[in-house]
C-alpha atoms as a printed R data frame, in Angstrom:
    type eleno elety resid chain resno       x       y       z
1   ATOM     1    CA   UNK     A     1 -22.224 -31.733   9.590
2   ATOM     2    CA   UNK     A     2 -20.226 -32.749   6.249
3   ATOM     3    CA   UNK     A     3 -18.113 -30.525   4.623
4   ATOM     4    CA   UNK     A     4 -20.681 -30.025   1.351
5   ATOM     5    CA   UNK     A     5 -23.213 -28.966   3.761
6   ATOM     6    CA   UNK     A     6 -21.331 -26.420   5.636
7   ATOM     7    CA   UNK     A     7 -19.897 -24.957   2.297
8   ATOM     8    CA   UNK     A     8 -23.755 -24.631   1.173
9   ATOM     9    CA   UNK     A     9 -24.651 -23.035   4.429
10  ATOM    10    CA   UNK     A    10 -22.455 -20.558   4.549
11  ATOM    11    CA   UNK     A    11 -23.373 -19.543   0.999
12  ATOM    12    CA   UNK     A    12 -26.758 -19.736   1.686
13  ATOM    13    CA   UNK     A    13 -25.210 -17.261   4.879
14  ATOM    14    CA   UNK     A    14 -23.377 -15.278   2.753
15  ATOM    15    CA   UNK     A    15 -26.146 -14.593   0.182
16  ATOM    16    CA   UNK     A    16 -28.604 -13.611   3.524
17  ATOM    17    CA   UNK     A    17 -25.781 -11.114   4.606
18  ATOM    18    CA   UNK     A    18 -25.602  -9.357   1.171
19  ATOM    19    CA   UNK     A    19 -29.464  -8.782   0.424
20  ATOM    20    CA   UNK     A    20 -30.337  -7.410   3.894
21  ATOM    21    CA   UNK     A    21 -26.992  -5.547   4.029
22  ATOM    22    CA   UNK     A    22 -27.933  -2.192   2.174
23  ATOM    23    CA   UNK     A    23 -31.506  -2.208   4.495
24  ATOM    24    CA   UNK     A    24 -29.296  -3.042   7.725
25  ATOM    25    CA   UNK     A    25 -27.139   0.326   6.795
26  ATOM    26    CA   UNK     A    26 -30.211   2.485   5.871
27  ATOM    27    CA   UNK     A    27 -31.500   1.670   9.528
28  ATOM    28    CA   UNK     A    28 -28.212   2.238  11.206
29  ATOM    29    CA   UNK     A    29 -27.799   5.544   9.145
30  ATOM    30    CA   UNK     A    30 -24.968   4.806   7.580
31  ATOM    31    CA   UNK     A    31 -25.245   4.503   3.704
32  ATOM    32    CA   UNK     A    32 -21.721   4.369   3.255
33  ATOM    33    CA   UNK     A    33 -21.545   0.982   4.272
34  ATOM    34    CA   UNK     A    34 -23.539  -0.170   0.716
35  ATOM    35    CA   UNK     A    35 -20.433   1.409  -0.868
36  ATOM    36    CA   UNK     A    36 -17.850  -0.785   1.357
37  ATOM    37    CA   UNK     A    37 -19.903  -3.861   0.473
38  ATOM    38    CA   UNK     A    38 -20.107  -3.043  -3.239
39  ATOM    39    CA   UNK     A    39 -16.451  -2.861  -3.291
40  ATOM    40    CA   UNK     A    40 -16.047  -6.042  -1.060
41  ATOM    41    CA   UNK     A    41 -18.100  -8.563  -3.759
42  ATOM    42    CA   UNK     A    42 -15.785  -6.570  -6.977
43  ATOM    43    CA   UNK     A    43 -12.915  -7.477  -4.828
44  ATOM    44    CA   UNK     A    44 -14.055 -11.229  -4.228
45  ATOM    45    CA   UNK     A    45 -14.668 -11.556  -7.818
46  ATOM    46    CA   UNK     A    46 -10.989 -10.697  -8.438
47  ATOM    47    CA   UNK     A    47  -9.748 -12.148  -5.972
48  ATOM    48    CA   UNK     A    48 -11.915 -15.920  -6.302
49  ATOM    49    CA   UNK     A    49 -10.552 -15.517 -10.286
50  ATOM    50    CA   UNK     A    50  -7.015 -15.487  -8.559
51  ATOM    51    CA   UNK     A    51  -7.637 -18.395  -6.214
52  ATOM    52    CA   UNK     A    52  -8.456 -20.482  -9.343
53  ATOM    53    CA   UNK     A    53  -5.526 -20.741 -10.619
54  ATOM    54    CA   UNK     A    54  -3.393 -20.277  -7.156
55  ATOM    55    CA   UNK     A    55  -5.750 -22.689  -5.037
56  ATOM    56    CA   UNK     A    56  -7.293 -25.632  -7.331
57  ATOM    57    CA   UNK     A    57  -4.195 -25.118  -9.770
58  ATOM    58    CA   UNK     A    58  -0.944 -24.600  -7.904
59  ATOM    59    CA   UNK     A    59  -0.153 -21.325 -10.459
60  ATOM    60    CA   UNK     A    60   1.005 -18.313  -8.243
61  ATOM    61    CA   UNK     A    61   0.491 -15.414 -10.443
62  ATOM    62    CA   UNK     A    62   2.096 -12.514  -8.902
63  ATOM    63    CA   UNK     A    63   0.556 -10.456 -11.919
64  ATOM    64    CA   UNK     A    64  -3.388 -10.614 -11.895
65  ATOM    65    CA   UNK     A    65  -4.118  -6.867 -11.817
66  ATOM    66    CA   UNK     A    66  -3.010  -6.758 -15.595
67  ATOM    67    CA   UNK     A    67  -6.250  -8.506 -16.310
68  ATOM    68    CA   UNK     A    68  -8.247  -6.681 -13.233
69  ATOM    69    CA   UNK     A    69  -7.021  -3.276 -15.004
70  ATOM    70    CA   UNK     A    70  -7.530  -4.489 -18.765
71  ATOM    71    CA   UNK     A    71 -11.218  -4.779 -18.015
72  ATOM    72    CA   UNK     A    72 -11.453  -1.484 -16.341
73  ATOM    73    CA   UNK     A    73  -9.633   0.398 -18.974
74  ATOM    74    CA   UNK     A    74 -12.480  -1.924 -21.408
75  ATOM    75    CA   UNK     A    75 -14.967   0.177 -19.558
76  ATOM    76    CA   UNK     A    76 -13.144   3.627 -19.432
77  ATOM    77    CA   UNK     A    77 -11.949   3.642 -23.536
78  ATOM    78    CA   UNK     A    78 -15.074   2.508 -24.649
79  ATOM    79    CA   UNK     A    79 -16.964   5.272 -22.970
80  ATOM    80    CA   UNK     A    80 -14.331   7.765 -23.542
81  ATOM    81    CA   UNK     A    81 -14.917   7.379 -27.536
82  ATOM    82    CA   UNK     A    82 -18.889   7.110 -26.436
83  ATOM    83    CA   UNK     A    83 -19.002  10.597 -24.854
84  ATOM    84    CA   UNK     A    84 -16.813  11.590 -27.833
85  ATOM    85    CA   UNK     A    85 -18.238  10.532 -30.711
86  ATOM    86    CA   UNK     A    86 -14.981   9.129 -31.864
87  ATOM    87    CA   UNK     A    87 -14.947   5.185 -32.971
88  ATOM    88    CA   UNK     A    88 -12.017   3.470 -31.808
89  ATOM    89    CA   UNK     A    89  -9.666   2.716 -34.295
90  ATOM    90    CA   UNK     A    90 -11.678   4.094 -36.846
91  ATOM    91    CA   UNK     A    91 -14.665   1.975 -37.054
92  ATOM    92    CA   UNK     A    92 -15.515   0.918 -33.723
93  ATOM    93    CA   UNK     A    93 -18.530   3.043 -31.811
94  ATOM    94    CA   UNK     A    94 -17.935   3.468 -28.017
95  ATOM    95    CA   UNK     A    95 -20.801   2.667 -25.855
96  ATOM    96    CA   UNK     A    96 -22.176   3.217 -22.435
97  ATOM    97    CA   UNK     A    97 -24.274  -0.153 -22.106
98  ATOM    98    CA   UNK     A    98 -23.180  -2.797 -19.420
99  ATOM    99    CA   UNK     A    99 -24.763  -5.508 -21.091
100 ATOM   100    CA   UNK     A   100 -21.908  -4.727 -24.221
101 ATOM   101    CA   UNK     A   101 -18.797  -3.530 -21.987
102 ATOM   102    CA   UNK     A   102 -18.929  -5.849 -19.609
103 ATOM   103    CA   UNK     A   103 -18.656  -9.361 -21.953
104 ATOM   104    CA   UNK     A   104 -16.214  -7.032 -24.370
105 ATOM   105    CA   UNK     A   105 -13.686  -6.435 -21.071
106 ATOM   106    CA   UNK     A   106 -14.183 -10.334 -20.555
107 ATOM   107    CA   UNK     A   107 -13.195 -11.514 -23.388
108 ATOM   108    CA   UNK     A   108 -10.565  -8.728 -24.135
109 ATOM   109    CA   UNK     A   109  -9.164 -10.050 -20.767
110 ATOM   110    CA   UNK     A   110  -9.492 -13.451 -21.763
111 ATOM   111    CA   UNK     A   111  -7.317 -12.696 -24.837
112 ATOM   112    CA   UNK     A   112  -4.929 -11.131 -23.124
113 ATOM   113    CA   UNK     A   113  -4.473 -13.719 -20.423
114 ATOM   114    CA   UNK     A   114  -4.002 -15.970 -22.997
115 ATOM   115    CA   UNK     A   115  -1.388 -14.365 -24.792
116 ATOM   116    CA   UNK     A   116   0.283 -13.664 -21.325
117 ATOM   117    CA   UNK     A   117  -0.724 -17.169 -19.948
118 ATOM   118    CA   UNK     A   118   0.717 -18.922 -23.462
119 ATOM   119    CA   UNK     A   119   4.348 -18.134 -22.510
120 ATOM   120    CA   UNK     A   120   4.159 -17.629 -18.607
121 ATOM   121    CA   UNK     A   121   3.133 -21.603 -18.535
122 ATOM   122    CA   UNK     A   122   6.247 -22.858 -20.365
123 ATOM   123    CA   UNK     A   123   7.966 -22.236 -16.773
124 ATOM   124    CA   UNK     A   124   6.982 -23.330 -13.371
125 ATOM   125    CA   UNK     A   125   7.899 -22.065  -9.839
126 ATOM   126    CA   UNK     A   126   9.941 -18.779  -9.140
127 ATOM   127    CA   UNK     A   127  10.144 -17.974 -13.127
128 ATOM   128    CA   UNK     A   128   5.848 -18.147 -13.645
129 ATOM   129    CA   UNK     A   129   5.929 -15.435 -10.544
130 ATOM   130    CA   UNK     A   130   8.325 -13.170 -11.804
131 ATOM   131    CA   UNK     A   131   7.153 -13.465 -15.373
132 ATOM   132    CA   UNK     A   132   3.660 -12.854 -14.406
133 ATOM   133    CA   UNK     A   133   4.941 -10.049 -12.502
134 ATOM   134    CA   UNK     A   134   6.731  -8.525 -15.646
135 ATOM   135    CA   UNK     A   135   4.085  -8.556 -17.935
136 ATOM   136    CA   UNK     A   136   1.620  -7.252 -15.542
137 ATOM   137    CA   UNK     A   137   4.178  -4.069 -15.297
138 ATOM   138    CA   UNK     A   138   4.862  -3.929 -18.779
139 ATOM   139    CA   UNK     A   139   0.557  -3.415 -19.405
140 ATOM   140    CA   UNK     A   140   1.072  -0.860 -16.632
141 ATOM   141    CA   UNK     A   141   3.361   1.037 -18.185
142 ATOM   142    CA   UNK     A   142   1.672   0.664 -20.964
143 ATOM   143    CA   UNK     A   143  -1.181   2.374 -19.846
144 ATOM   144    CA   UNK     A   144   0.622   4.834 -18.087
145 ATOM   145    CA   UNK     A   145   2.058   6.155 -21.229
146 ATOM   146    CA   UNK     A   146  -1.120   5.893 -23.181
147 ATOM   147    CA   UNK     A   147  -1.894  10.133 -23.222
148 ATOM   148    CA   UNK     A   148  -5.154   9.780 -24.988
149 ATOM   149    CA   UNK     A   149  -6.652   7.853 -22.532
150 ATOM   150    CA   UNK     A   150  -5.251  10.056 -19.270
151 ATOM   151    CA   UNK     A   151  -2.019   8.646 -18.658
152 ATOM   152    CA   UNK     A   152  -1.177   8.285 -15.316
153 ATOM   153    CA   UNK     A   153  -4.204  10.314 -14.181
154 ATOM   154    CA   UNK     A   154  -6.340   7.857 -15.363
155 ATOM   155    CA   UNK     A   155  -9.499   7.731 -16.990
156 ATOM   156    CA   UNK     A   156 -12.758   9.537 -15.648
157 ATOM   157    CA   UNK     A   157 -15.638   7.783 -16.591
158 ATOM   158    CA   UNK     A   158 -18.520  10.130 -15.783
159 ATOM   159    CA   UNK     A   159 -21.574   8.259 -15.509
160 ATOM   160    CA   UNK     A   160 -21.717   4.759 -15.032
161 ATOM   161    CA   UNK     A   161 -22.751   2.282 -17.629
162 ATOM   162    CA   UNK     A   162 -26.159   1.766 -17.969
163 ATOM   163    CA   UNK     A   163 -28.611  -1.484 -17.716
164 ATOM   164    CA   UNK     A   164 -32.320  -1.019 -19.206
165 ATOM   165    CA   UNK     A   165 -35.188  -0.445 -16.508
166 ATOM   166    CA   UNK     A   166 -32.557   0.254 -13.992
167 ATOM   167    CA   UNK     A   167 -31.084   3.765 -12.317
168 ATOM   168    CA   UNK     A   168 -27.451   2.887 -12.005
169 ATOM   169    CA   UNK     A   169 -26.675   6.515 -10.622
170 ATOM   170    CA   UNK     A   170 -28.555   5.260  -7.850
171 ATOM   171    CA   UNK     A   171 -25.463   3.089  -5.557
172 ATOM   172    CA   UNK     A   172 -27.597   0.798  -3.861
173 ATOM   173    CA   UNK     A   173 -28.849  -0.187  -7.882
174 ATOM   174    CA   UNK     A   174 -25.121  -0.750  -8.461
175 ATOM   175    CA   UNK     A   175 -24.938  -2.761  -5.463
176 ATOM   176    CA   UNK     A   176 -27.621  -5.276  -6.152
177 ATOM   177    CA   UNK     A   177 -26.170  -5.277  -9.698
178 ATOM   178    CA   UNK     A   178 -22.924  -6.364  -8.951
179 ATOM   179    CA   UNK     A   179 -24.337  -9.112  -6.078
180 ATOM   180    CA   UNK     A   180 -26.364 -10.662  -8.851
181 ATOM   181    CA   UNK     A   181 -23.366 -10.682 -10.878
182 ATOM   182    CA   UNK     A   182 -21.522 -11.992  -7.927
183 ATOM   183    CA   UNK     A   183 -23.773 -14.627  -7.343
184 ATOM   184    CA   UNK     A   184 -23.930 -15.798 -11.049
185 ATOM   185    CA   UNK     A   185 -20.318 -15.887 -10.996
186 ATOM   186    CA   UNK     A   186 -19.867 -17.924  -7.992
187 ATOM   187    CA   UNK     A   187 -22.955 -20.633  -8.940
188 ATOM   188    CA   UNK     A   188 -20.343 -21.348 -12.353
189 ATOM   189    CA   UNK     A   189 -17.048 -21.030  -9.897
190 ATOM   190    CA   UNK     A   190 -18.529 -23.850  -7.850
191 ATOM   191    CA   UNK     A   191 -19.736 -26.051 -10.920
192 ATOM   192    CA   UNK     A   192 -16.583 -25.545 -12.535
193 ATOM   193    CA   UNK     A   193 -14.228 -26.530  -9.176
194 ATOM   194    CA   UNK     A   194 -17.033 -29.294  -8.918
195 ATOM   195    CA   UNK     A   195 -16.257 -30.094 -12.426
196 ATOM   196    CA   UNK     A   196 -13.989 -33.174 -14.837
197 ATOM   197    CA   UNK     A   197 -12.154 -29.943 -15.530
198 ATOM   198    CA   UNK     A   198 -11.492 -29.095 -11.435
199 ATOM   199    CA   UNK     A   199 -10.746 -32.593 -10.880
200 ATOM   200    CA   UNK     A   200  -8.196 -32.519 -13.257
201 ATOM   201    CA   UNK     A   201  -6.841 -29.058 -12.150
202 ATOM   202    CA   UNK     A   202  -6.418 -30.407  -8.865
203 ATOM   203    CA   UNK     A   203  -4.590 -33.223 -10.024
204 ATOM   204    CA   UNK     A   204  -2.027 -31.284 -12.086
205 ATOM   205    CA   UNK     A   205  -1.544 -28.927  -8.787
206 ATOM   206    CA   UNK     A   206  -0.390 -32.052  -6.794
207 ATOM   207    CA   UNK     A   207   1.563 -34.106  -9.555
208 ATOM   208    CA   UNK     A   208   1.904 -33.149 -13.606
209 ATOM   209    CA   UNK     A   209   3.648 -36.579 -14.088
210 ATOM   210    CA   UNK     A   210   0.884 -38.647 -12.695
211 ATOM   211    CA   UNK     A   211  -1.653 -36.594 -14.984
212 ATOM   212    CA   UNK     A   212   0.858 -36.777 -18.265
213 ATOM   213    CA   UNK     A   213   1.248 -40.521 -17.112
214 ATOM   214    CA   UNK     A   214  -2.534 -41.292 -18.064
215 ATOM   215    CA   UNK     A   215  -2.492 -39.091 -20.798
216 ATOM   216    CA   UNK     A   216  -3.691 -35.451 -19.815
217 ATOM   217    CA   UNK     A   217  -1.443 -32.403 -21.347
218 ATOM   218    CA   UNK     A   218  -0.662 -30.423 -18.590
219 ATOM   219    CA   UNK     A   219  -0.260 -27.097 -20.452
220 ATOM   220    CA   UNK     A   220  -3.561 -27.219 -22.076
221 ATOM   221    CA   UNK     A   221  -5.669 -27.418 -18.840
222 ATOM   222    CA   UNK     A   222  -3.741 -24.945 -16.988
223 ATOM   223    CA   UNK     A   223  -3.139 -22.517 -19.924
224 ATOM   224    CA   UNK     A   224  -7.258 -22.883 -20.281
225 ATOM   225    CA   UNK     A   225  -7.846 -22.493 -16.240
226 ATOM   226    CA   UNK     A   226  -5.135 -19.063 -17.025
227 ATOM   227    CA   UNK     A   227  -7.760 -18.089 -19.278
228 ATOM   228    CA   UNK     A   228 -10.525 -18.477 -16.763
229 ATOM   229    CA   UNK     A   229  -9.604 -16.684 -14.352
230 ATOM   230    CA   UNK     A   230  -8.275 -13.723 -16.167
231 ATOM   231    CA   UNK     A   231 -11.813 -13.522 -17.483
232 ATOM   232    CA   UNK     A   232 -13.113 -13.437 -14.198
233 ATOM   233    CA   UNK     A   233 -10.572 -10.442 -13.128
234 ATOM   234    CA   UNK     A   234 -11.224  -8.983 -16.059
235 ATOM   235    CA   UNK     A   235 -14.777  -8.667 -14.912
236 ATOM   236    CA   UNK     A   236 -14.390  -6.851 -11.983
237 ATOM   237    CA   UNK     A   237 -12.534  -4.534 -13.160
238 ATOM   238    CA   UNK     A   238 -14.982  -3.440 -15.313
239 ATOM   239    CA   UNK     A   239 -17.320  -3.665 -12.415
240 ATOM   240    CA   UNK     A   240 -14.716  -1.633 -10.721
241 ATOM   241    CA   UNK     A   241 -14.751   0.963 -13.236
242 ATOM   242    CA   UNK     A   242 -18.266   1.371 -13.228
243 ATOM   243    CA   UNK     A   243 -18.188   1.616  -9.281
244 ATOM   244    CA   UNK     A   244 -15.525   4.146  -8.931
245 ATOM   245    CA   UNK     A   245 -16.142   5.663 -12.630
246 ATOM   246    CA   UNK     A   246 -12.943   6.097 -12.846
247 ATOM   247    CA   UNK     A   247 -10.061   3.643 -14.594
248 ATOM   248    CA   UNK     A   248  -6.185   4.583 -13.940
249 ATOM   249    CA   UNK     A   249  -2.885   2.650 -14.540
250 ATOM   250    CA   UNK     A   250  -3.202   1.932 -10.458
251 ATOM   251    CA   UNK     A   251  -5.337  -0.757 -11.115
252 ATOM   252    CA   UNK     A   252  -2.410  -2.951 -13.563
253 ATOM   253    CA   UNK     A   253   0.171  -1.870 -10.364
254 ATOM   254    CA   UNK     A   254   2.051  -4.740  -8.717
255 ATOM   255    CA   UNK     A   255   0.736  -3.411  -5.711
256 ATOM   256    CA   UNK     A   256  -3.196  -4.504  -6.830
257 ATOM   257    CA   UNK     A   257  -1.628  -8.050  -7.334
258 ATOM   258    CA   UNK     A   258  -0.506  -8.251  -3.969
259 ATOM   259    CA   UNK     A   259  -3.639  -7.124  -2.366
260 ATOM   260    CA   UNK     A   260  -5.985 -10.118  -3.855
261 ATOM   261    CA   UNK     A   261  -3.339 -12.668  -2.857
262 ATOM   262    CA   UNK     A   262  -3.640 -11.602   0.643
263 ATOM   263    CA   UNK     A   263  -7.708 -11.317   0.340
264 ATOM   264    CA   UNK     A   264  -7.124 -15.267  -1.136
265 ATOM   265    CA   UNK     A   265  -4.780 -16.108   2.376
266 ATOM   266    CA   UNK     A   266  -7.034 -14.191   4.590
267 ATOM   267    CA   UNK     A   267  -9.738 -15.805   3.240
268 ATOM   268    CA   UNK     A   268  -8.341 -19.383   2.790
269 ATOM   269    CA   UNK     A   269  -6.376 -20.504  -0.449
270 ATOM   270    CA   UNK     A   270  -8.589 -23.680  -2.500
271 ATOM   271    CA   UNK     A   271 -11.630 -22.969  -1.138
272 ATOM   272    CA   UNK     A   272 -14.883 -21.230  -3.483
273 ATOM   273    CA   UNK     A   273 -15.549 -18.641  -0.786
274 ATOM   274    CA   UNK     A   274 -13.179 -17.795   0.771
275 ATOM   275    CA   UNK     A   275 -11.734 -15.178  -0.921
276 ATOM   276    CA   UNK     A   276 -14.907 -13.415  -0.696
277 ATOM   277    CA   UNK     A   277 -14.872 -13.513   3.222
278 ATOM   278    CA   UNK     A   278 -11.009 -12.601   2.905
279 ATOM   279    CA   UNK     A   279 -11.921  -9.814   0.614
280 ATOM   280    CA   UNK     A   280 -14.720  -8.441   2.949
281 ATOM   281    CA   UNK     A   281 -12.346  -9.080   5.977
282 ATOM   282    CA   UNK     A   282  -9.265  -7.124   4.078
283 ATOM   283    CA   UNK     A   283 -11.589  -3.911   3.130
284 ATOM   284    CA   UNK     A   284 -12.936  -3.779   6.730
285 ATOM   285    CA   UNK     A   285  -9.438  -3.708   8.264
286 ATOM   286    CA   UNK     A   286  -7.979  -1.478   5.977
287 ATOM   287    CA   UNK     A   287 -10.971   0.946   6.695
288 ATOM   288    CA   UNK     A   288 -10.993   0.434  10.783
289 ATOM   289    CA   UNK     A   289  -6.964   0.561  10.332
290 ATOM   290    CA   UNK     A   290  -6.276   3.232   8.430
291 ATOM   291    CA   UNK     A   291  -8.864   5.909  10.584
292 ATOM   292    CA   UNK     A   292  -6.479   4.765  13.360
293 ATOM   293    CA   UNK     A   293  -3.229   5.355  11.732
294 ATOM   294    CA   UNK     A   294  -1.158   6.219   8.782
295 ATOM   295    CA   UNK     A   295   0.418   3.043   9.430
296 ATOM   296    CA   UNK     A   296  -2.116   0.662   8.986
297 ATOM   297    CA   UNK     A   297  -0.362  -1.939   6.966
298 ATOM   298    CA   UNK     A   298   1.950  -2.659   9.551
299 ATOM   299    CA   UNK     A   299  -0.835  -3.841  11.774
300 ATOM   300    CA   UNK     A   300  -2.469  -5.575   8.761
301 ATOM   301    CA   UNK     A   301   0.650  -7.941   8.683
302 ATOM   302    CA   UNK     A   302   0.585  -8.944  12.024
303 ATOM   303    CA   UNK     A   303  -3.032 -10.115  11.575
304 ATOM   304    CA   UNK     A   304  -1.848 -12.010   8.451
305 ATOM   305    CA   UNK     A   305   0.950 -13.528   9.757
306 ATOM   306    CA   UNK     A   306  -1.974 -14.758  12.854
307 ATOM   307    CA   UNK     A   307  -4.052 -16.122  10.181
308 ATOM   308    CA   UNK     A   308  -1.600 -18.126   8.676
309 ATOM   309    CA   UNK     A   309   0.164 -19.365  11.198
310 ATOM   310    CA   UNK     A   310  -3.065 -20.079  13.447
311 ATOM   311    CA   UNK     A   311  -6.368 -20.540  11.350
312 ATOM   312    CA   UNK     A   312  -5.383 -23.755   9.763
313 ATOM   313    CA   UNK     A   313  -6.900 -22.679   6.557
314 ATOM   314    CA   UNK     A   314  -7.675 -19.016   6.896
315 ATOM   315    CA   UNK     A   315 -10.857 -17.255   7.972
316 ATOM   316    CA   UNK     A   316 -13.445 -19.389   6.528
317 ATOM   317    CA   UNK     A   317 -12.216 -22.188   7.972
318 ATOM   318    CA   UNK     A   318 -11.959 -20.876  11.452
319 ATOM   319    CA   UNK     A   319 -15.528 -19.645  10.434
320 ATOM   320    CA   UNK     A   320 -16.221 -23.101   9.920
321 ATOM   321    CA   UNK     A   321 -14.864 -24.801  13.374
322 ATOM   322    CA   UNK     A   322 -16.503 -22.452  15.095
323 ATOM   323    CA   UNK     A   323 -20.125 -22.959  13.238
324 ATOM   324    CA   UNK     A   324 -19.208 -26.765  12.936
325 ATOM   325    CA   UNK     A   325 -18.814 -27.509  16.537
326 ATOM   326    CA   UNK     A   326 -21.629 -25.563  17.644
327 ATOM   327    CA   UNK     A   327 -23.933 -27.347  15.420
């Protein structure tokens, strides 16, 4: 079996597992687990968005849930000056309608990552992580001292945005929502890896001198693929916030960061789905964990530090091996 055709199977796989998923838990009785799997694609969203930049492009952002809680907040303010009555700054109406919140908290993202992404690039190594890292807690605190919108309590979105012809206080309506999203997103994910543009990504992640030798500018491409995949954080989030319908400072915390570059490691780092699988396979343990102790990170990192030192590439690619050889 070649390597294309194992990455199509398992998203063929994949796909299966996520449309019979919310019948499978309506015939087990347990409805709750639609919820976990909504959460698992928002969280592979953020988390593939990440791996574009950390896996194809060698960029370790330590500061991606700035643009994960940008889009939320997208969702909450708007709605907040919806339910109100009040336009934002004056002259802009809120609104409760995906089909406007969601492409405003992309491209608000996208702005900011570019702004961000604009002088995080003009370093490399040790200084792009710790500037990432800054301006992702600067937007944090930000937020945190933003009164009007909560502060640190956040921002309660009551009901969640809605989609024409569809009930979206229904969850298993939100669920097939966000997999069609998902599945959108990853379909342009895998032409864009697939892509001139990926090629050239991947190039500048291995040498920048060879690429500036035959005439690429490095900062361009990579300050473009910033831009990407802040968008694409940017988007769950405000999937997030519709989920939860709810938006707080939490979401910009260093702590969020860290999460979706261990869903990326879990998962396997330069691969399209694997931070899905990583995402799914951090949510699960976290859940089983944490019902068996308060502790539960602790035993988190020792099945980290086993998939990193013994996968060879993380779970999908053990997933892999073992499918491969049988076949």
């Amino acid at each position: 079996m070649t390597q294309s055709s194992s990455k199509t199977l398992l998203g063929i796989g994949l796909l299966a597992v996520f449309l019979a998923l919310p019948v499978i838990a309506d015939m087990l009785g347990q409805p709750a687990l639609t919820s976990l799997a909504t959460r698992v694609l928002i969280y592979g969203i953020a988390a593939a968005s990440l791996n574009f930049i950390l896996g194809f492009g060698g960029m370790v952002s330590f500061g991606h849930a700035a643009f994960f809680g940008v889009g939320g907040y997208v969702v909450g303010i708007l709605y907040q000056h919806y339910a109100s009555g009040d336009p934002l700054f004056g002259f802009l109406p809120g609104t409760n309608q995906l089909l406007i919140t969601l492409p405003l908290a992309i491209l608000v993202s996208g702005a900011v990552a570019a702004i961000i992404g604009a002088l995080s690039l003009r370093t490399s190594g040790i200084q792009f992580i710790m500037i990432t890292l800054a301006f992702a807690q600067m937007l944090f605190f930000f937020f945190v001292s933003l009164k009007a919108y909560g502060g640190d309590d956040g921002l309660i979105i009551r009901r969640a945005n809605e989609v024409p012809g569809l009930n979206m206080r229904d969850k298993q309506t939100v669920y097939y929502v966000c997999l069609a999203i998902a599945v959108l997103f990853f379909a342009l994910l895998t032409r864009l890896v697939n892509s001139r543009f990926g090629y050239v990504l991947a190039g500048l992640r291995q040498s920048e001198q060879r690429m500036a030798a035959i005439g690429l500018h490095a900062y361009r491409y990579k300050l473009v693929a910033f831009v990407i995949s802040g968008m694409g954080a940017g988007l769950a989030g405000a999937l997030m916030a519709n989920f939860m319908r709810f938006a707080s400072p939490d979401m910009l915390h260093w702590t969020k960061s860290g999460e979706l570059m261990v869903m990326v490691i879990l998962g396997g780092v330069g691969t399209v789905f694997g931070p899905l699988i990583g995402a799914g396979t951090f949510i699960v343990l976290e859940t089983l964990l944490a019902s068996w102790t308060e502790n539960w990170q602790l035993g988190l990192g020792f099945i980290l530090l086993f998939v990193v030192l013994y996968t060879q590439g993380g779970v999908q690619a053990l997933l892999q091996r073992v499918f491969g050889s049988r076949s």
